PDB file of N, CA and C and ligand atoms in Angstrom:
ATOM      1  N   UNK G1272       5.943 -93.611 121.525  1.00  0.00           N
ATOM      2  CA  UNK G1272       6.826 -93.225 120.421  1.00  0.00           C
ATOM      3  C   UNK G1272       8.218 -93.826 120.627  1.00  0.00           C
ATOM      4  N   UNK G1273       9.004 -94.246 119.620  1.00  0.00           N
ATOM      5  CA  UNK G1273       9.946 -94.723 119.630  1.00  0.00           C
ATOM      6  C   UNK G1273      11.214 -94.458 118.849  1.00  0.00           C
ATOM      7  N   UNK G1274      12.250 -94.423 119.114  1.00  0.00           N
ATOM      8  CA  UNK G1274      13.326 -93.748 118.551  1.00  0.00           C
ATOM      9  C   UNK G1274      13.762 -94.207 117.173  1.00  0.00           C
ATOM     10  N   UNK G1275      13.390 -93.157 116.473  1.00  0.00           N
ATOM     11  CA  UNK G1275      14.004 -93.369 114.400  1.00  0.00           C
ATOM     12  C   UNK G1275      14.723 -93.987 114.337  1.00  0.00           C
ATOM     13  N   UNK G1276      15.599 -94.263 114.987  1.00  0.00           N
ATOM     14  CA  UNK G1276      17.044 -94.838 114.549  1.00  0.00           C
ATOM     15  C   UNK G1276      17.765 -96.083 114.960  1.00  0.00           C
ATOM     16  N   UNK G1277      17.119 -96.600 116.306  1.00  0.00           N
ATOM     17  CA  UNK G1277      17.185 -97.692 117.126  1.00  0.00           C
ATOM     18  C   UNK G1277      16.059 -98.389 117.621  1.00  0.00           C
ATOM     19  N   UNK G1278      14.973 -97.550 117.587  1.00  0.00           N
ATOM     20  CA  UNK G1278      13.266 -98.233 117.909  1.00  0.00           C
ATOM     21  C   UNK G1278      13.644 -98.149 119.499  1.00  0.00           C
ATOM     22  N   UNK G1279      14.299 -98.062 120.290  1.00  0.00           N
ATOM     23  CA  UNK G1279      14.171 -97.797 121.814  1.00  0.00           C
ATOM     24  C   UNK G1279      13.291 -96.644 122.134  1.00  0.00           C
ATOM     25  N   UNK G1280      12.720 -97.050 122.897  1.00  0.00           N
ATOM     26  CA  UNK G1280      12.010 -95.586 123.773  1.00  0.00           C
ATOM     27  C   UNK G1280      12.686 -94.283 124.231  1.00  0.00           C
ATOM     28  N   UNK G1281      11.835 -93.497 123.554  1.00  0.00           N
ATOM     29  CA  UNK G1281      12.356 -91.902 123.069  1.00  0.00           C
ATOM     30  C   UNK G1281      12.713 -91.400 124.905  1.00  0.00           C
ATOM     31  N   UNK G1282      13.356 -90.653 124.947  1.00  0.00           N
ATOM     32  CA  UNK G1282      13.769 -89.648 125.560  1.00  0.00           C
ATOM     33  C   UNK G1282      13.361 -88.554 125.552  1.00  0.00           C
ATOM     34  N   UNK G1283      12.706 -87.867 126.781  1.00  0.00           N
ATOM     35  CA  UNK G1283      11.985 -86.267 126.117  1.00  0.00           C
ATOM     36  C   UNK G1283      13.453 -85.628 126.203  1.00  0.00           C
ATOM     37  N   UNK G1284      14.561 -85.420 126.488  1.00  0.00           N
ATOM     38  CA  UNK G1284      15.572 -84.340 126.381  1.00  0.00           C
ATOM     39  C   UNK G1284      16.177 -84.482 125.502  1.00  0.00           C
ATOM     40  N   UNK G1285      16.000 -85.959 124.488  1.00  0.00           N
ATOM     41  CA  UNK G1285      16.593 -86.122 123.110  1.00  0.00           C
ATOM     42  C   UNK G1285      15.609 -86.037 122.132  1.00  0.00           C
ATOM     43  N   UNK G1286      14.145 -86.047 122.458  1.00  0.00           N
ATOM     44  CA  UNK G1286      13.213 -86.217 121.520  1.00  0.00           C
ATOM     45  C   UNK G1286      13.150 -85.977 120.054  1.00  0.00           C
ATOM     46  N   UNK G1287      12.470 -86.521 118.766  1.00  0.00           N
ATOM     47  CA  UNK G1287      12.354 -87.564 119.146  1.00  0.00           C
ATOM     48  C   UNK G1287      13.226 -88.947 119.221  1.00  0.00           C
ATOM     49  N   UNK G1288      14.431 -88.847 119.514  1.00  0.00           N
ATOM     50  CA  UNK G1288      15.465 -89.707 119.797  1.00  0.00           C
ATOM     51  C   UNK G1288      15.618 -90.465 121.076  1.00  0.00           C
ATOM     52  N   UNK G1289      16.660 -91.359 121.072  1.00  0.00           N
ATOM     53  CA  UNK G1289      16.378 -91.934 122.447  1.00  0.00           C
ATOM     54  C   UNK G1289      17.680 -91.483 123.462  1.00  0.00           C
ATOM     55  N   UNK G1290      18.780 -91.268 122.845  1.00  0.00           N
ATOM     56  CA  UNK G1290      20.210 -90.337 123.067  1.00  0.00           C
ATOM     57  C   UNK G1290      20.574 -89.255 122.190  1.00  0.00           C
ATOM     58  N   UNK G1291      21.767 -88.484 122.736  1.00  0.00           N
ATOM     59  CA  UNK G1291      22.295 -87.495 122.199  1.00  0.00           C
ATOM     60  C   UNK G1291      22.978 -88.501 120.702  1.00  0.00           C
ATOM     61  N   UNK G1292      23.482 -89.769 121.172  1.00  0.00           N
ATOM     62  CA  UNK G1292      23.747 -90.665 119.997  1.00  0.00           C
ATOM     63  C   UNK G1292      23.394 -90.665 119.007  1.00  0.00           C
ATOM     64  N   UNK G1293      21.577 -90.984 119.290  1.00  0.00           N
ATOM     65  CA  UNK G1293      20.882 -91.320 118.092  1.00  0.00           C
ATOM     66  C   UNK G1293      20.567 -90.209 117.488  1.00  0.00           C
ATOM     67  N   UNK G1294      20.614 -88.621 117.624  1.00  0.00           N
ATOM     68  CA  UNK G1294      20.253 -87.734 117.333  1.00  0.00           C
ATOM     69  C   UNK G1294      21.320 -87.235 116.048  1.00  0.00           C
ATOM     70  N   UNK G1295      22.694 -87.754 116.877  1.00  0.00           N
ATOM     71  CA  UNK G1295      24.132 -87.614 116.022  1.00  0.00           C
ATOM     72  C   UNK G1295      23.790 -88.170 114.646  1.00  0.00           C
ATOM     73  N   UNK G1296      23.591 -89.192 115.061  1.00  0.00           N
ATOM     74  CA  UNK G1296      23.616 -90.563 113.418  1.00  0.00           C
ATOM     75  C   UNK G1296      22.702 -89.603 112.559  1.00  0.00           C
ATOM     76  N   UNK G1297      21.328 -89.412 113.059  1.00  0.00           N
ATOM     77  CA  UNK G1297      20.227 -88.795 112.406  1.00  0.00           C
ATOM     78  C   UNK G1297      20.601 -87.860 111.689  1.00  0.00           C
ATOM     79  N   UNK G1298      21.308 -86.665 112.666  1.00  0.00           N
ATOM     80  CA  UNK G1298      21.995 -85.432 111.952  1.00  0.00           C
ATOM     81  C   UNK G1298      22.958 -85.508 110.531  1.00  0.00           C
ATOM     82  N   UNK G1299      23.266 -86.882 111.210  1.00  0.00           N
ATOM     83  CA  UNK G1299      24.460 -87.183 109.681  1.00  0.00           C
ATOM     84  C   UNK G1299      24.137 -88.026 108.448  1.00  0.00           C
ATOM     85  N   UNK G1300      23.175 -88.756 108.553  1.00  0.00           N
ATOM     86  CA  UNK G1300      22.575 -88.939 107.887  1.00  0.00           C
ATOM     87  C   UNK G1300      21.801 -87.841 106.897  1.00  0.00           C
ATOM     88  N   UNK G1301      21.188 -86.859 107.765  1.00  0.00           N
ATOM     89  CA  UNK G1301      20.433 -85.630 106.895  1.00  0.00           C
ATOM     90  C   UNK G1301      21.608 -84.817 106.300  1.00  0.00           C
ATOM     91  N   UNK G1302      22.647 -84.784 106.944  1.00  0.00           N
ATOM     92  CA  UNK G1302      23.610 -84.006 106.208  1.00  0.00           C
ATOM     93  C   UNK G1302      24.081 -84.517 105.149  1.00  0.00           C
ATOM     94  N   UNK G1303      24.179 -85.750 105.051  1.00  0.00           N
ATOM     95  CA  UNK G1303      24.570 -86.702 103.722  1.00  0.00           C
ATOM     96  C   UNK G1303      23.624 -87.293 103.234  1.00  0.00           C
ATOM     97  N   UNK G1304      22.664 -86.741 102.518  1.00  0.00           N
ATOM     98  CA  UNK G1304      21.698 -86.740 101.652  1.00  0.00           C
ATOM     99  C   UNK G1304      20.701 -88.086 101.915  1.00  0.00           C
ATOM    100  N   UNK G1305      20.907 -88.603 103.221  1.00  0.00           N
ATOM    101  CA  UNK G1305      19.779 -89.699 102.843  1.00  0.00           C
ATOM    102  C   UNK G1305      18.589 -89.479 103.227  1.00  0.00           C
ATOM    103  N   UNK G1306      18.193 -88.162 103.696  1.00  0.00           N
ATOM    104  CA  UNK G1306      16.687 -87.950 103.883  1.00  0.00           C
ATOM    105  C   UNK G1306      16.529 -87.001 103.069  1.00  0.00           C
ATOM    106  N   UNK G1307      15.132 -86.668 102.961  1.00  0.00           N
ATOM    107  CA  UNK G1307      14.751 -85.206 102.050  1.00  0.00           C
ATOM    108  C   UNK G1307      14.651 -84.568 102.814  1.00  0.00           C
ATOM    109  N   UNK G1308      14.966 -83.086 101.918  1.00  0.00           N
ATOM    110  CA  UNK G1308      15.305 -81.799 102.618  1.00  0.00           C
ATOM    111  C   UNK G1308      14.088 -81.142 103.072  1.00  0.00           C
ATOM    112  N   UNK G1309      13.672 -81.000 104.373  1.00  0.00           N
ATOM    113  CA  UNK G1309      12.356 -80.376 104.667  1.00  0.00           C
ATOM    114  C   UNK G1309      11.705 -79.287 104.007  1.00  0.00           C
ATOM    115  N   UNK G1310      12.708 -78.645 103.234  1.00  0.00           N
ATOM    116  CA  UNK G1310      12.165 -77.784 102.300  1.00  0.00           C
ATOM    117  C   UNK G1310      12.308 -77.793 100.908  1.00  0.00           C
ATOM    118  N   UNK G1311      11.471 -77.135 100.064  1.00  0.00           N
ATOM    119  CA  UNK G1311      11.656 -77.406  98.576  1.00  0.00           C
ATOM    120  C   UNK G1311      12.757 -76.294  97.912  1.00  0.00           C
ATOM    121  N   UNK G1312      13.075 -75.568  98.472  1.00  0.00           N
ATOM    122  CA  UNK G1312      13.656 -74.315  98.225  1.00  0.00           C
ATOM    123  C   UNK G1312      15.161 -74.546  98.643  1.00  0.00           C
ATOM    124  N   UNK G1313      16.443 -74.848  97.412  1.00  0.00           N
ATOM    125  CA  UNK G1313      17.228 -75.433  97.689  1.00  0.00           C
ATOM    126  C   UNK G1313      18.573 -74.352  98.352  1.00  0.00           C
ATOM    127  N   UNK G1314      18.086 -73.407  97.786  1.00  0.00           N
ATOM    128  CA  UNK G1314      18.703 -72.225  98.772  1.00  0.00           C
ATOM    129  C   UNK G1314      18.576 -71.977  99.967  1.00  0.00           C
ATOM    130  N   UNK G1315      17.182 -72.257 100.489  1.00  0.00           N
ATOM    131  CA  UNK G1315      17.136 -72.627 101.678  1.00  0.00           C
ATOM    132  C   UNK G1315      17.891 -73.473 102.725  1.00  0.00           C
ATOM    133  N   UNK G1316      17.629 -74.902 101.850  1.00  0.00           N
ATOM    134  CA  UNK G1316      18.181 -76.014 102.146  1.00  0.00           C
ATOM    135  C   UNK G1316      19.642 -75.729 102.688  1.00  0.00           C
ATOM    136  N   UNK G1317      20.383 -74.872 101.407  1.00  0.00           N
ATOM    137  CA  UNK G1317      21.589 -74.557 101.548  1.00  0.00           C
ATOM    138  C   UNK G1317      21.885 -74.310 103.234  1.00  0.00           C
ATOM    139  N   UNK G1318      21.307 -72.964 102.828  1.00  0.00           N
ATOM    140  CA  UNK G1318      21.024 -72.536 105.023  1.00  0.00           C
ATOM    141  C   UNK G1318      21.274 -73.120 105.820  1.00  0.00           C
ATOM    142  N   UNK G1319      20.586 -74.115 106.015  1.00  0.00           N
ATOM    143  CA  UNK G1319      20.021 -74.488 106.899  1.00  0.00           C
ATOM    144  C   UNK G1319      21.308 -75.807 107.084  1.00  0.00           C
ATOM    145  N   UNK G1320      21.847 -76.283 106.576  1.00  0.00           N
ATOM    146  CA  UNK G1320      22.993 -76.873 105.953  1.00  0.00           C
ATOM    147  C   UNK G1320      23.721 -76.550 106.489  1.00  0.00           C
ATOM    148  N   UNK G1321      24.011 -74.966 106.344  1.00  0.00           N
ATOM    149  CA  UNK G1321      25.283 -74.094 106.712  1.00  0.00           C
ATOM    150  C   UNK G1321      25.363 -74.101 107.908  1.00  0.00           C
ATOM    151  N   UNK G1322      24.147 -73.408 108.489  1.00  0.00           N
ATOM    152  CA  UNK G1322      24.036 -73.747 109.937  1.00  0.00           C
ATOM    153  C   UNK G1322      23.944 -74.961 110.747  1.00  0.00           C
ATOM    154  N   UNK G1323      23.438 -75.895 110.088  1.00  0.00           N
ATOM    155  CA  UNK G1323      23.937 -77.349 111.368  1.00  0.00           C
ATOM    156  C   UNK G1323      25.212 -77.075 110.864  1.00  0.00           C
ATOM    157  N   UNK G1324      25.594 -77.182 109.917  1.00  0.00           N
ATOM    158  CA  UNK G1324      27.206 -77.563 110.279  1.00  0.00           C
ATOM    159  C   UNK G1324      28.158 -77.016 111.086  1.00  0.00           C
ATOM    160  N   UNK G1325      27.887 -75.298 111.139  1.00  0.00           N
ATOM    161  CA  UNK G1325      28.422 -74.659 112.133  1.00  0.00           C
ATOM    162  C   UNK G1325      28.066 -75.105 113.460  1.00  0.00           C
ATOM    163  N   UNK G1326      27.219 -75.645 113.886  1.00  0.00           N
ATOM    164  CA  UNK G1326      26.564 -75.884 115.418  1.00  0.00           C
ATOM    165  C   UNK G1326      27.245 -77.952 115.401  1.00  0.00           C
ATOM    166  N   UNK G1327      27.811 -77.906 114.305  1.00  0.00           N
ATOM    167  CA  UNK G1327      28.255 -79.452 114.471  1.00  0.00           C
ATOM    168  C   UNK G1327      29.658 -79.848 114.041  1.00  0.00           C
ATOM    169  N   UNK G1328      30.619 -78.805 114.270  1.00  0.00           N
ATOM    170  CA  UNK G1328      32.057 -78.596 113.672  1.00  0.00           C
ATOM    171  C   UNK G1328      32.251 -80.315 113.486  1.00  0.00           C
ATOM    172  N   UNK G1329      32.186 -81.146 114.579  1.00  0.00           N
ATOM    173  CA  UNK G1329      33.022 -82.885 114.372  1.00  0.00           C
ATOM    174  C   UNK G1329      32.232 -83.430 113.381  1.00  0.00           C
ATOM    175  N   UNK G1330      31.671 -83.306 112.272  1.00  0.00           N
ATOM    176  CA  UNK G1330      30.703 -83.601 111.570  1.00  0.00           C
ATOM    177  C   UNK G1330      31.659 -83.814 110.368  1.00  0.00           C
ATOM    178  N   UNK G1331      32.574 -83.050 110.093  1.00  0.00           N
ATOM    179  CA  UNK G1331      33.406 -82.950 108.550  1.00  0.00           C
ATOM    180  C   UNK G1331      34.614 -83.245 108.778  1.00  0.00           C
TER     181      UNK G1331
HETATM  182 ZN1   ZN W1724      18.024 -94.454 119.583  1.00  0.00          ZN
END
């Protein structure tokens, strides 16, 4: 398996990423709409939103 974001070989303590780096980009990326939201339920979505962002204050 290989890392989403760079194709380097994953890391099990970043999985499935290959750094805390590539995990960052990923995160911000999902926070700024370029992936779909794992759920269909946009209230949810909301959530879940709310909470990375709290667990990612340097994000905004
Ligand atoms: Zn990577």
């Amino acid at each position: 398996m290989s890392c989403p974001i760079c194709k380097k070989d994953t890391v099990a303590k970043y999985r499935p990423f290959c750094s805390k780096r590539c995990a960052d980009v990923d995160l911000g990326k999902w926070l700024s709409g370029d992936y779909a939201l794992p759920s269909g339920d946009p209230e949810e979505a909301e959530t879940a939103i709310d909470e990375i962002s709290q667990h990612a204050p340097h994000l905004h």
